[in-house]
Amino acid sequence: MSVVPISRSYAPDALETRVHVRGWVLRSRSSGGILFLLLRDRTGALQVTAKRDVVGEEAFRAAEHVQVEGVVEVEGTVYADHRASRGRELRAESIRVLAAGEPFPLWSEQTEEFRLDHRHLTVRTQELVAMVRLKATLLRALREFLDREEVLETTPPILSGNAAEGGTEAFTLDYFGRPGYLGQTAQLYLEALLAPHERVYSLTTSFRAEKSRTPRHLTEYLHLEVELAWCDLDGLMEFIERMLLDVLHELARRSPEELRQLGREPAELAELAGPFPRLGYADSLERLKAKQFDVHWGTDIGTAEERALTLEERAPIFLTRFPKEIKAFYMLETPTDPRTVEAVDVLAPEGYGEIIGGSCRETDLERLTHRLTASGVNVEEYAWYLDLRRYGSVPHAGFGLGVERLLRWITRSEHIRDTTPFPRTPARLTP
Ligand code: 4AD
Ligand code: MG
């Protein structure tokens, strides 16, 4: 008899038929010659009962000694049972231990630190199982959206000889005797790929050597970056809004159980609608002053400010047109106001803050060179990037989305590390 997924035993026509399943033991208890196992595979969990006089003394004794997370295979018949959590149980006719296992070291009362040290095992717990699945659905929904929008997936490098978003937050490495960097953004490469393809994206790992221990910073995160030719700031916001609404609605539709398990009612996502509020930097200062923040023109909008701006919001907001000095060298100056750049941050509501950073890019060679020099970096290193402005430069804009930042808001996670199986933070490099 071939092995079937556990979910098969819940099919209407599975009642009183024989099935062969295998999986990991979630719970086990025996009394008076009957063994009760809760068995899990990737498709679900099923109650199994095994009687000593049916499966035989030797098999029964072996099964009795299986630890939590040990592995067994069972052949038996599916019955209705109102005492089982999902109304079905499998009565074993034969049971075989595939891996008895040692006592499983994780249980729920342990400290967060202990659970992080055992992350290779914690990934089996319900929350992380749901999170990993939700993330997969999110990535699929993002890719499907971008496909429909005719944005081409491309593969920029991670290793490079210059630090695009500023040297201080780049991990450096010894590249055969020369300095090398781990990528913080694929943006500059996407801009190069823009000329032949016009609409490009990449989904790659970005690295930030930020020592700050905050609940929203990882040193390694998944970065979705999109670059669009012939796009201005309004076009960029319109694109981002459509993308976010599309994937949030898809998550509500495809992953309602995972969402509920992680603390988000799917309807809250399904009901989200545009247009998202748009707030200029200058207006955000007024709002912050009204909330007793000591801010002035040029103040960076940090975690506390973002929290204050979004605590009461239910949908993401666009924060636009920041002062030039607090943003990156490649951002386009606002045509009507030389003090600001055509930049947009998307802030997640409910206090979560920045999930996307984007802008229109400076296309003029002279202005770009000037801004690059003023930013204090070694202009030589950016020679290839400046070339892009020499040969067929067109108006364009793009953005980067932090996938774990988005998930943190969606799942109302306290810490961003809860959104990824093996988080990397200043304090954690293993497992
Ligand atoms: O705002 P950032 O630094 O923008 C860029 O890197 C642009 N070059 C992107 C582009 O236009 N192609 O980063 C983009 C996003 C942030 O909004 C945030 O969501 C995420 O990346 N991010 C982080 N996520 C987790 N941990 C960190 N340390 C992050 N730093 C940025
Ligand atoms: Mg940013």
mmCIF file of C-alpha atoms and ligand atoms in Angstrom, residues 165 184-187 190 206 208 210 216-227 327 330 345-346 354-359 361 398-406 416, ligand 1:
data_model
loop_
_atom_site.group_PDB
_atom_site.id
_atom_site.type_symbol
_atom_site.label_atom_id
_atom_site.label_comp_id
_atom_site.label_asym_id
_atom_site.label_seq_id
_atom_site.Cartn_x
_atom_site.Cartn_y
_atom_site.Cartn_z
ATOM 1 C CA GLU A 165 23.994 52.755 0.087
ATOM 2 C CA GLN A 184 23.137 46.417 0.416
ATOM 3 C CA THR A 185 21.012 47.005 -2.659
ATOM 4 C CA ALA A 186 20.822 45.811 -6.248
ATOM 5 C CA GLN A 187 19.596 49.211 -7.380
ATOM 6 C CA LEU A 190 18.990 47.212 -11.936
ATOM 7 C CA SER A 206 20.775 42.378 1.098
ATOM 8 C CA ARG A 208 23.405 45.776 6.412
ATOM 9 C CA GLU A 210 23.929 47.926 11.393
ATOM 10 C CA ARG A 216 13.099 45.930 12.859
ATOM 11 C CA HIS A 217 16.692 45.436 11.758
ATOM 12 C CA LEU A 218 18.305 42.281 10.458
ATOM 13 C CA THR A 219 21.863 42.185 9.161
ATOM 14 C CA GLU A 220 20.695 39.914 6.326
ATOM 15 C CA TYR A 221 17.278 40.355 4.741
ATOM 16 C CA LEU A 222 15.337 39.568 1.610
ATOM 17 C CA HIS A 223 15.068 42.580 -0.645
ATOM 18 C CA LEU A 224 12.611 42.963 -3.491
ATOM 19 C CA GLU A 225 13.784 45.757 -5.763
ATOM 20 C CA VAL A 226 11.957 47.134 -8.776
ATOM 21 C CA GLU A 227 13.187 49.653 -11.347
ATOM 22 C CA LYS A 327 18.562 60.981 1.428
ATOM 23 C CA TYR A 330 21.094 59.230 -6.625
ATOM 24 C CA ASP A 345 8.981 55.821 1.941
ATOM 25 C CA VAL A 346 6.068 53.511 2.565
ATOM 26 C CA GLU A 354 9.125 51.840 6.980
ATOM 27 C CA ILE A 355 8.718 48.819 4.726
ATOM 28 C CA ILE A 356 9.680 50.393 1.384
ATOM 29 C CA GLY A 357 12.170 53.052 0.300
ATOM 30 C CA GLY A 358 12.026 54.406 -3.237
ATOM 31 C CA SER A 359 12.685 57.392 -5.460
ATOM 32 C CA ARG A 361 16.634 58.729 -9.979
ATOM 33 C CA GLY A 398 12.417 52.372 -8.364
ATOM 34 C CA PHE A 399 12.027 51.062 -4.866
ATOM 35 C CA GLY A 400 13.189 48.410 -2.432
ATOM 36 C CA LEU A 401 10.834 46.420 -0.225
ATOM 37 C CA GLY A 402 12.090 44.646 2.900
ATOM 38 C CA VAL A 403 10.208 41.353 2.762
ATOM 39 C CA GLU A 404 10.628 40.631 6.481
ATOM 40 C CA ARG A 405 9.569 44.192 7.350
ATOM 41 C CA LEU A 406 6.352 43.653 5.399
ATOM 42 C CA ILE A 416 11.535 41.032 12.790
HETATM 43 O O1 4AD B 1 15.515 52.280 2.279
HETATM 44 P P1 4AD B 1 16.593 51.401 1.770
HETATM 45 O O2 4AD B 1 17.930 51.528 2.374
HETATM 46 O O3 4AD B 1 16.650 51.662 0.193
HETATM 47 C C1 4AD B 1 17.510 51.102 -0.679
HETATM 48 O O4 4AD B 1 18.346 50.265 -0.415
HETATM 49 C C2 4AD B 1 17.231 51.462 -2.112
HETATM 50 N N1 4AD B 1 18.482 51.406 -2.855
HETATM 51 C C3 4AD B 1 16.211 50.511 -2.655
HETATM 52 C C4 4AD B 1 15.866 50.783 -4.087
HETATM 53 O O5 4AD B 1 15.361 51.844 -4.383
HETATM 54 N N2 4AD B 1 16.093 49.834 -4.957
HETATM 55 O O6 4AD B 1 16.138 49.880 1.895
HETATM 56 C C5 4AD B 1 14.944 49.453 1.298
HETATM 57 C C6 4AD B 1 14.107 48.662 2.261
HETATM 58 C C7 4AD B 1 13.675 49.411 3.510
HETATM 59 O O7 4AD B 1 12.527 50.198 3.262
HETATM 60 C C8 4AD B 1 13.387 48.293 4.483
HETATM 61 O O8 4AD B 1 12.103 47.740 4.257
HETATM 62 C C9 4AD B 1 14.416 47.261 4.090
HETATM 63 O O9 4AD B 1 14.865 47.567 2.793
HETATM 64 N N3 4AD B 1 15.545 47.274 5.029
HETATM 65 C C10 4AD B 1 15.742 46.382 6.006
HETATM 66 N N4 4AD B 1 15.034 45.305 6.391
HETATM 67 C C11 4AD B 1 15.501 44.586 7.430
HETATM 68 N N5 4AD B 1 16.633 44.884 8.104
HETATM 69 C C12 4AD B 1 17.384 45.950 7.762
HETATM 70 N N6 4AD B 1 18.503 46.231 8.423
HETATM 71 C C13 4AD B 1 16.940 46.759 6.659
HETATM 72 N N7 4AD B 1 17.430 47.881 6.051
HETATM 73 C C14 4AD B 1 16.566 48.169 5.060
#
